[in-house]
Tab-separated table of C-alpha atoms and ligand atoms in Angstrom:
chain	number	residue	atom	x	y	z
A	181	MET	CA	-1.746	133.033	112.363
A	182	SER	CA	0.383	135.233	114.104
A	183	ILE	CA	4.173	134.741	114.748
A	184	ARG	CA	6.118	137.012	116.933
A	185	THR	CA	9.411	137.882	115.565
A	186	LEU	CA	13.055	138.788	116.630
A	187	ASP	CA	12.193	142.445	116.523
A	188	ASP	CA	9.383	141.888	119.034
A	189	LEU	CA	11.729	140.383	121.540
A	190	LEU	CA	14.536	142.792	120.968
A	191	ALA	CA	11.933	145.584	121.522
A	192	GLU	CA	11.170	143.793	124.907
A	193	GLY	CA	14.982	144.244	125.758
A	194	VAL	CA	17.360	141.237	125.992
A	195	SER	CA	20.072	142.813	127.771
A	196	GLY	CA	21.296	140.220	130.306
A	197	ARG	CA	18.531	137.628	129.220
A	198	ARG	CA	19.735	134.223	127.944
A	199	VAL	CA	18.264	133.648	124.683
A	200	LEU	CA	18.247	130.137	122.998
A	201	VAL	CA	18.573	130.071	119.211
A	202	ARG	CA	18.051	127.209	117.167
A	203	ALA	CA	19.969	127.525	114.286
A	204	ASP	CA	20.588	125.026	111.286
A	205	LEU	CA	24.722	125.035	111.089
A	206	ASN	CA	24.505	121.666	109.189
A	207	VAL	CA	27.313	122.401	106.716
A	208	PRO	CA	28.826	120.064	104.671
A	209	LEU	CA	32.394	118.792	105.541
A	210	ASP	CA	35.473	117.698	103.739
A	211	LYS	CA	35.633	113.736	103.990
A	212	GLN	CA	39.182	113.749	104.487
A	213	THR	CA	40.128	116.844	106.071
A	214	GLY	CA	36.915	117.558	108.054
A	215	ASP	CA	37.108	121.003	106.853
A	216	ILE	CA	33.932	123.189	106.285
A	217	THR	CA	33.391	122.945	102.500
A	218	ASP	CA	30.581	125.761	102.319
A	219	ASP	CA	29.775	128.249	105.355
A	220	GLY	CA	26.263	129.390	103.730
A	221	ARG	CA	24.224	128.184	106.570
A	222	ILE	CA	26.531	129.804	109.152
A	223	ARG	CA	26.343	133.142	107.318
A	224	ALA	CA	22.694	133.144	107.046
A	225	VAL	CA	22.238	132.860	110.617
A	226	LEU	CA	24.655	136.009	111.470
A	227	PRO	CA	21.931	138.519	111.242
A	228	THR	CA	20.189	137.078	114.139
A	229	LEU	CA	23.125	136.416	116.050
A	230	SER	CA	24.811	139.849	115.812
A	231	ALA	CA	21.281	141.443	116.560
A	232	LEU	CA	21.396	139.469	119.847
A	233	VAL	CA	24.724	140.222	120.724
A	234	ARG	CA	24.624	143.966	120.078
A	235	ALA	CA	21.630	143.967	122.315
A	236	GLY	CA	23.496	142.414	125.264
A	237	ALA	CA	21.805	138.975	125.231
A	238	LYS	CA	23.350	135.965	126.365
A	239	VAL	CA	23.142	133.970	123.273
A	240	VAL	CA	22.860	129.965	123.323
A	241	VAL	CA	22.955	128.470	120.008
A	242	CYS	CA	22.166	124.963	119.347
A	243	SER	CA	22.052	122.797	116.062
A	244	HIS	CA	22.328	119.391	114.327
A	245	LEU	CA	24.989	118.396	111.977
A	246	GLY	CA	24.605	115.210	109.887
A	247	ARG	CA	23.042	112.207	111.177
A	248	PRO	CA	24.518	110.813	114.228
A	249	LYS	CA	22.476	108.192	115.810
A	250	GLY	CA	21.652	109.605	119.214
A	251	ALA	CA	24.978	109.121	120.933
A	252	PRO	CA	28.277	111.221	120.391
A	253	ASP	CA	30.124	110.446	117.115
A	254	PRO	CA	33.090	112.813	116.791
A	255	GLN	CA	33.019	112.964	112.979
A	256	PHE	CA	29.929	115.200	113.459
A	257	SER	CA	31.071	117.319	116.073
A	258	LEU	CA	30.227	121.214	115.974
A	259	ARG	CA	33.409	122.113	117.306
A	260	PRO	CA	34.861	123.242	113.675
A	261	VAL	CA	31.584	125.311	113.442
A	262	ALA	CA	32.053	127.026	116.854
A	263	GLY	CA	35.543	128.275	115.364
A	264	ARG	CA	34.308	129.481	111.946
A	265	LEU	CA	31.339	130.990	113.719
A	266	GLY	CA	33.615	132.873	115.927
A	267	GLU	CA	35.460	134.283	113.110
A	268	LEU	CA	32.351	135.521	111.340
A	269	LEU	CA	31.198	137.083	114.186
A	270	GLY	CA	34.515	138.541	115.274
A	271	ALA	CA	34.363	137.549	118.913
A	272	PRO	CA	35.010	133.959	120.120
A	273	VAL	CA	32.319	131.634	120.601
A	274	HIS	CA	32.450	129.640	123.688
A	275	PHE	CA	32.022	125.556	122.745
A	276	ALA	CA	30.285	123.251	125.294
A	277	SER	CA	31.513	119.753	124.530
A	278	ASP	CA	28.073	118.389	125.305
A	279	THR	CA	24.543	119.419	124.464
A	280	VAL	CA	22.924	119.402	127.929
A	281	GLY	CA	25.392	117.934	130.611
A	282	ASP	CA	28.123	119.394	132.575
A	283	SER	CA	29.837	121.157	129.954
A	284	ALA	CA	26.799	122.774	128.573
A	285	ARG	CA	25.718	124.007	132.023
A	286	SER	CA	28.936	125.653	132.892
A	287	THR	CA	29.448	127.310	129.597
A	288	VAL	CA	25.765	128.798	129.688
A	289	GLU	CA	26.590	129.710	133.293
A	290	GLY	CA	29.895	131.312	132.557
A	291	LEU	CA	28.266	133.766	129.576
A	292	ALA	CA	28.604	137.358	129.920
A	293	ASP	CA	26.167	139.828	128.391
A	294	GLY	CA	26.747	139.887	124.635
A	295	GLN	CA	28.780	136.767	124.472
A	296	VAL	CA	27.731	133.478	122.311
A	297	ALA	CA	27.875	129.764	123.250
A	298	LEU	CA	27.332	126.747	120.822
A	299	LEU	CA	26.124	123.561	122.508
A	300	GLU	CA	27.522	120.265	120.953
A	301	ASN	CA	25.343	118.553	118.271
A	302	LEU	CA	21.756	118.084	119.463
A	303	ARG	CA	21.722	114.671	117.584
A	304	PHE	CA	24.126	113.214	119.973
A	305	ASN	CA	21.104	112.962	122.242
A	306	LYS	CA	18.369	110.417	121.675
A	307	GLY	CA	15.713	112.648	122.652
A	308	GLU	CA	16.147	115.100	119.874
A	309	THR	CA	14.683	113.063	116.973
A	310	SER	CA	12.469	110.453	118.967
A	311	LYS	CA	9.281	109.728	117.882
A	312	ASP	CA	8.153	109.336	121.488
A	313	ASP	CA	6.823	112.783	122.828
A	314	ALA	CA	7.819	111.850	126.391
A	315	GLU	CA	11.420	111.267	125.425
A	316	ARG	CA	11.399	114.362	123.445
A	317	GLY	CA	9.701	116.356	125.780
A	318	GLY	CA	12.101	115.484	128.577
A	319	PHE	CA	15.258	116.454	126.265
A	320	ALA	CA	13.436	119.621	125.539
A	321	ASP	CA	12.924	120.340	129.207
A	322	GLN	CA	16.842	120.206	129.672
A	323	LEU	CA	17.565	122.263	126.743
A	324	ALA	CA	14.655	125.046	127.632
A	325	ALA	CA	16.617	125.395	131.025
A	326	PHE	CA	19.246	127.295	129.153
A	327	GLY	CA	17.238	129.999	128.103
A	328	ASP	CA	14.712	132.819	128.990
A	329	ALA	CA	13.514	132.953	125.349
A	330	TYR	CA	13.689	130.861	122.394
A	331	VAL	CA	14.407	132.019	118.763
A	332	ASP	CA	14.068	129.795	115.698
A	333	ASP	CA	16.617	130.616	112.954
A	334	ALA	CA	16.942	127.008	111.756
A	335	PHE	CA	14.636	127.225	108.477
A	336	GLY	CA	16.505	124.178	107.000
A	337	ALA	CA	14.981	122.164	110.021
A	338	VAL	CA	11.446	123.515	110.422
A	339	HIS	CA	10.173	120.510	108.745
A	340	ARG	CA	11.339	118.220	111.346
A	341	LYS	CA	9.390	117.443	114.423
A	342	HIS	CA	12.279	117.424	116.714
A	343	ALA	CA	12.689	118.316	120.314
A	344	SER	CA	14.729	121.447	119.519
A	345	VAL	CA	12.440	122.634	116.619
A	346	TYR	CA	8.891	121.499	117.939
A	347	ASP	CA	8.960	120.945	121.573
A	348	VAL	CA	11.187	123.774	122.798
A	349	PRO	CA	9.306	126.637	121.593
A	350	ALA	CA	6.165	125.035	123.603
A	351	ARG	CA	8.285	125.678	126.811
A	352	LEU	CA	9.710	129.491	126.346
A	353	PRO	CA	8.204	132.474	124.703
A	354	GLN	CA	8.908	131.916	121.260
A	355	VAL	CA	9.789	133.868	118.240
A	356	ALA	CA	10.974	133.476	114.573
A	357	GLY	CA	14.371	134.737	113.749
A	358	ARG	CA	15.596	137.107	110.744
A	359	LEU	CA	16.434	133.856	108.450
A	360	VAL	CA	13.173	132.121	109.101
A	361	LEU	CA	11.093	135.078	108.414
A	362	ARG	CA	12.813	135.894	105.200
A	363	GLU	CA	12.507	132.270	103.888
A	364	VAL	CA	8.845	132.271	104.652
A	365	GLU	CA	8.471	135.642	102.869
A	366	VAL	CA	10.301	134.376	99.760
A	367	LEU	CA	8.727	131.159	99.753
A	368	SER	CA	5.067	132.349	100.147
A	369	ARG	CA	5.611	134.452	96.963
A	370	LEU	CA	6.199	131.018	95.111
A	371	THR	CA	2.848	129.703	96.607
A	372	GLY	CA	0.966	132.764	96.192
A	373	GLU	CA	0.163	134.684	92.689
A	374	PRO	CA	3.496	134.326	91.203
A	375	GLU	CA	4.350	136.473	88.234
A	376	ARG	CA	4.322	134.601	85.110
A	377	PRO	CA	5.863	133.095	83.392
A	378	TYR	CA	6.708	130.558	86.238
A	379	VAL	CA	9.460	128.167	85.496
A	380	VAL	CA	10.672	125.597	87.766
A	381	VAL	CA	14.020	123.578	87.464
A	382	LEU	CA	14.220	120.549	89.144
A	383	GLY	CA	17.192	118.140	89.294
A	384	GLY	CA	18.779	115.790	91.766
A	385	SER	CA	18.826	112.101	91.700
A	386	LYS	CA	15.639	110.645	92.646
A	387	VAL	CA	11.987	110.996	91.246
A	388	SER	CA	10.645	109.668	94.436
A	389	ASP	CA	11.970	112.244	96.621
A	390	LYS	CA	10.605	115.047	94.216
A	391	LEU	CA	7.169	113.505	93.373
A	392	ALA	CA	5.030	115.447	95.979
A	393	VAL	CA	6.633	118.878	95.114
A	394	ILE	CA	5.988	117.948	91.176
A	395	GLU	CA	2.611	117.156	92.012
A	396	ALA	CA	1.995	120.168	93.756
A	397	LEU	CA	3.749	122.616	91.304
A	398	LEU	CA	2.808	120.942	87.956
A	399	PRO	CA	-0.915	123.056	88.136
A	400	LYS	CA	0.969	126.216	89.143
A	401	VAL	CA	3.717	126.518	86.866
A	402	ASP	CA	4.123	127.570	83.324
A	403	ARG	CA	7.275	125.223	82.713
A	404	LEU	CA	8.910	122.453	84.372
A	405	LEU	CA	12.337	121.804	83.565
A	406	ILE	CA	13.952	118.335	84.661
A	407	GLY	CA	17.309	117.610	84.659
A	408	GLY	CA	19.888	115.448	86.792
A	409	GLY	CA	19.738	111.908	87.730
A	410	MET	CA	15.792	111.938	87.931
A	411	CYS	CA	15.378	112.926	83.979
A	412	PHE	CA	16.208	109.318	83.241
A	413	THR	CA	13.080	107.856	84.487
A	414	PHE	CA	11.213	110.318	82.735
A	415	LEU	CA	13.179	109.678	79.477
A	416	LYS	CA	12.645	105.892	80.115
A	417	ALA	CA	8.722	106.873	80.476
A	418	GLN	CA	9.002	108.192	77.057
A	419	GLY	CA	10.364	105.005	75.650
A	420	HIS	CA	14.062	105.757	75.530
A	421	GLU	CA	16.734	103.492	76.703
A	422	VAL	CA	19.011	105.224	79.058
A	423	GLY	CA	21.935	102.710	79.287
A	424	SER	CA	23.320	102.296	82.916
A	425	SER	CA	22.026	105.792	84.111
A	426	LEU	CA	20.031	106.221	87.327
A	427	LEU	CA	16.566	104.699	86.632
A	428	GLU	CA	13.845	104.274	89.385
A	429	GLU	CA	11.808	101.268	87.629
A	430	GLU	CA	8.956	101.645	90.018
A	431	MET	CA	8.519	105.320	88.925
A	432	VAL	CA	8.192	105.107	85.366
A	433	GLU	CA	4.569	104.638	85.114
A	434	THR	CA	4.165	107.696	87.423
A	435	CYS	CA	6.722	109.849	85.206
A	436	GLY	CA	4.192	108.792	81.999
A	437	ASN	CA	1.140	110.005	83.823
A	438	LEU	CA	2.827	113.275	84.643
A	439	LEU	CA	3.982	113.727	81.082
A	440	GLN	CA	0.673	112.880	79.755
A	441	ARG	CA	-1.357	115.115	82.272
A	442	SER	CA	0.366	118.270	81.362
A	443	PRO	CA	1.361	118.138	77.613
A	444	GLY	CA	3.996	120.659	76.826
A	445	LYS	CA	4.668	121.748	80.241
A	446	ILE	CA	7.351	119.337	81.257
A	447	MET	CA	10.854	119.848	79.143
A	448	LEU	CA	13.046	116.948	79.315
A	449	PRO	CA	16.946	116.873	78.012
A	450	VAL	CA	17.158	116.728	74.323
A	451	ASP	CA	21.074	115.570	74.895
A	452	VAL	CA	23.146	114.082	77.744
A	453	VAL	CA	26.494	113.924	78.538
A	454	ALA	CA	27.171	109.865	78.563
A	455	ALA	CA	30.120	108.557	80.602
A	456	ASP	CA	32.058	105.090	80.662
A	457	ALA	CA	32.028	105.206	84.382
A	458	PHE	CA	30.923	107.219	87.201
A	459	ALA	CA	34.491	108.894	87.535
A	460	PRO	CA	35.889	112.400	87.336
A	461	ASP	CA	38.230	111.151	84.514
A	462	ALA	CA	36.123	108.806	82.621
A	463	ALA	CA	35.918	108.842	78.815
A	464	HIS	CA	32.642	110.743	78.020
A	465	ASP	CA	30.563	112.200	74.905
A	466	THR	CA	27.389	114.331	74.189
A	467	VAL	CA	24.801	112.037	72.832
A	468	PRO	CA	21.056	112.454	71.961
A	469	ALA	CA	18.665	111.823	74.836
A	470	ASP	CA	17.118	109.148	72.762
A	471	GLY	CA	20.301	107.641	71.926
A	472	ILE	CA	22.173	106.623	75.114
A	473	PRO	CA	24.429	103.710	74.409
A	474	SER	CA	23.790	100.633	76.771
A	475	HIS	CA	26.853	100.538	78.264
A	476	ARG	CA	27.253	104.274	79.185
A	477	VAL	CA	25.918	106.341	81.929
A	478	GLY	CA	24.078	109.790	81.769
A	479	LEU	CA	26.136	112.067	84.334
A	480	ASP	CA	25.028	115.469	82.833
A	481	ILE	CA	22.486	117.314	80.716
A	482	GLY	CA	24.174	118.438	77.290
A	483	PRO	CA	24.550	121.735	75.734
A	484	GLU	CA	21.744	121.700	73.409
A	485	THR	CA	19.397	120.899	76.424
A	486	VAL	CA	21.255	123.804	78.208
A	487	ALA	CA	20.232	126.463	75.501
A	488	GLY	CA	16.551	125.124	75.375
A	489	PHE	CA	16.329	125.400	79.167
A	490	ALA	CA	18.116	128.894	78.946
A	491	ALA	CA	15.553	130.138	76.363
A	492	ALA	CA	12.612	129.077	78.325
A	493	LEU	CA	14.395	130.703	81.700
A	494	SER	CA	14.974	134.089	79.871
A	495	GLN	CA	11.306	134.636	79.482
A	496	ALA	CA	10.786	133.644	83.101
A	497	LYS	CA	9.363	136.255	85.513
A	498	THR	CA	9.483	133.666	88.533
A	499	VAL	CA	11.985	130.948	89.048
A	500	PHE	CA	12.625	128.289	91.469
A	501	TRP	CA	15.314	125.872	91.196
A	502	ASN	CA	16.125	122.836	93.406
A	503	GLY	CA	18.677	120.119	92.514
A	504	PRO	CA	21.654	119.696	90.176
A	505	MET	CA	21.761	119.219	86.595
A	506	GLY	CA	24.401	116.555	86.699
A	507	VAL	CA	27.452	115.767	88.868
A	508	PHE	CA	28.755	119.019	89.298
A	509	GLU	CA	31.177	118.079	91.814
A	510	MET	CA	33.307	116.539	88.868
A	511	ALA	CA	34.423	119.177	86.648
A	512	ALA	CA	33.398	117.283	83.426
A	513	PHE	CA	29.665	117.099	84.335
A	514	ALA	CA	29.315	120.349	85.891
A	515	ASN	CA	28.535	122.311	82.324
A	516	GLY	CA	25.148	121.679	82.631
A	517	THR	CA	24.260	123.150	86.325
A	518	ARG	CA	26.517	125.898	85.502
A	519	GLY	CA	24.492	126.850	82.460
A	520	VAL	CA	21.378	126.452	84.053
A	521	ALA	CA	22.587	128.484	86.949
A	522	GLU	CA	23.877	131.206	84.869
A	523	ALA	CA	20.522	131.333	82.889
A	524	ILE	CA	18.368	131.682	86.089
A	525	ALA	CA	21.019	134.556	87.293
A	526	LYS	CA	20.467	136.349	83.934
A	527	ALA	CA	16.732	136.053	83.796
A	528	ASP	CA	14.976	139.181	84.861
A	529	ALA	CA	12.839	137.377	87.234
A	530	PHE	CA	12.279	136.748	90.905
A	531	SER	CA	14.794	134.038	91.466
A	532	VAL	CA	14.613	131.491	94.344
A	533	VAL	CA	17.526	128.636	94.573
A	534	GLY	CA	16.339	126.010	96.847
A	535	GLY	CA	18.857	124.832	99.438
A	536	GLY	CA	20.984	121.956	99.950
A	537	ASP	CA	22.965	120.847	96.735
A	538	SER	CA	21.816	123.787	94.616
A	539	ALA	CA	22.954	126.240	97.081
A	540	ALA	CA	26.090	124.582	97.280
A	541	ALA	CA	26.760	124.283	93.623
A	542	VAL	CA	26.048	128.160	93.332
A	543	ARG	CA	29.100	128.446	95.643
A	544	ALA	CA	31.187	125.792	94.508
A	545	LEU	CA	30.859	126.960	90.757
A	546	GLY	CA	32.040	130.396	91.947
A	547	LEU	CA	28.739	131.933	90.861
A	548	ASP	CA	27.705	135.353	92.097
A	549	GLU	CA	25.018	135.022	94.673
A	550	THR	CA	23.593	138.379	94.406
A	551	ALA	CA	22.443	137.775	91.095
A	552	PHE	CA	19.864	135.368	92.657
A	553	SER	CA	16.739	137.211	94.402
A	554	HIS	CA	17.016	134.293	97.327
A	555	ILE	CA	19.212	131.313	98.175
A	556	SER	CA	17.498	129.059	100.780
A	557	THR	CA	19.117	127.496	103.394
A	558	GLY	CA	16.576	124.575	103.582
A	559	GLY	CA	16.452	121.997	100.813
A	560	GLY	CA	13.770	119.439	102.278
A	561	ALA	CA	12.236	122.424	104.023
A	562	SER	CA	11.706	124.577	101.226
A	563	LEU	CA	10.212	121.643	99.084
A	564	GLU	CA	7.863	120.704	101.900
A	565	TYR	CA	6.859	124.628	102.178
A	566	LEU	CA	6.186	124.424	98.378
A	567	GLU	CA	4.010	121.096	98.629
A	568	GLY	CA	1.825	122.811	101.105
A	569	LYS	CA	2.565	120.805	103.970
A	570	THR	CA	2.249	122.168	107.663
A	571	LEU	CA	5.891	122.460	108.970
A	572	PRO	CA	6.078	121.475	112.503
A	573	GLY	CA	8.847	124.260	113.332
A	574	ILE	CA	6.787	126.753	111.819
A	575	ALA	CA	3.497	125.942	113.412
A	576	ALA	CA	5.319	125.778	116.637
A	577	LEU	CA	6.112	129.518	116.681
A	578	GLU	CA	2.329	130.408	116.029
A	579	ASP	CA	0.547	131.539	119.195
B	719	3PG	C1	19.300	119.665	105.745
B	719	3PG	O1	20.524	119.591	105.471
B	719	3PG	O2	18.309	119.551	104.829
B	719	3PG	C2	19.024	119.856	107.132
B	719	3PG	O3	19.814	120.274	108.128
B	719	3PG	C3	18.015	118.810	107.867
B	719	3PG	O4	18.724	117.943	107.950
B	719	3PG	P1	18.164	116.472	108.114
B	719	3PG	O5	17.601	115.989	106.812
B	719	3PG	O6	19.110	115.477	108.565
B	719	3PG	O7	16.906	116.545	109.036
B	720	MG	MG1	6.291	129.329	123.581
């Protein structure tokens, strides 16, 4: 497999050329104020953008944000992202109020060498996510017209067969950006011959979302630690009552099989923080994992569990973590996620944090990002990579 890189493109010279960059600027926004609550994904793409700016390219950035339904929807506008990107780059970013229409055309035409434009949300256009090849292709033609070359730096979206990820690179000379390269380099260390013990921590709400990655990882890891909402379906499979905690009835049998298949490998919580209600101020106690009262809902792993997980992590040489251990957005239920994150940070290991919620948790809890070897910008993408799936966005970069 051969993938050309940003350095190859820079070596050709990009001064005065239009370079279309697919970024993943899908950042979380505050529901009330619309403010960006975590700009990690914007910062992650700066190395690629700055290199292009320094080399004198006309940089045209495109991205999705949220899941609008193929038509403009103001709550998903990238305009606030253009502002933040400009602050971080130290130069204004020209914002186009549509993706491939009049505003986009005149914005791109008006760019001077070394300037940056951001197009409005790709998903305001039906063609971006269409399952119909011709419809996607038509949109890809319009996008490709804005570039003389294409850089994919949207690691978080490489698992999507979307026009900007999959079809545009077939229409332009294509290279991988710095972020995509780094992500693939790191994750390939986890699928190759990881140094042992290799410990994986999984959380988040649903087992069904993680089943494929559990199946793929179980034979490879030394320890699989399970917390978050998904732990209750495993606890149920062990015969425990879980009160009104999250439960996927139809997955109980599958979880039982996973536990049986790998005796001793999967570590489950031994205690949980159980609350009267799903609310920040709900009354709550720590209870044994096999004694959750029927009217209570488990919202975090308990301190004894954190200590057990931390002990396993302290031995690890390789760690991958995806998914919070509890409802970390509520202070009362953040201790599990914080404790596990701190244990990973302390471990003398190659440590990778999967994207999405766990990356946001690291920053929201004010932990030192540099204590981890790598914080991925891709949630779904990093999981699908570890599952061994072919990722459309990576396949499209190959020659
Ligand atoms: C993500 O947030 O995981 C990526 O930006 C992809 O977004 P999507 O799941 O809406 O395709
Ligand atoms: Mg190409």
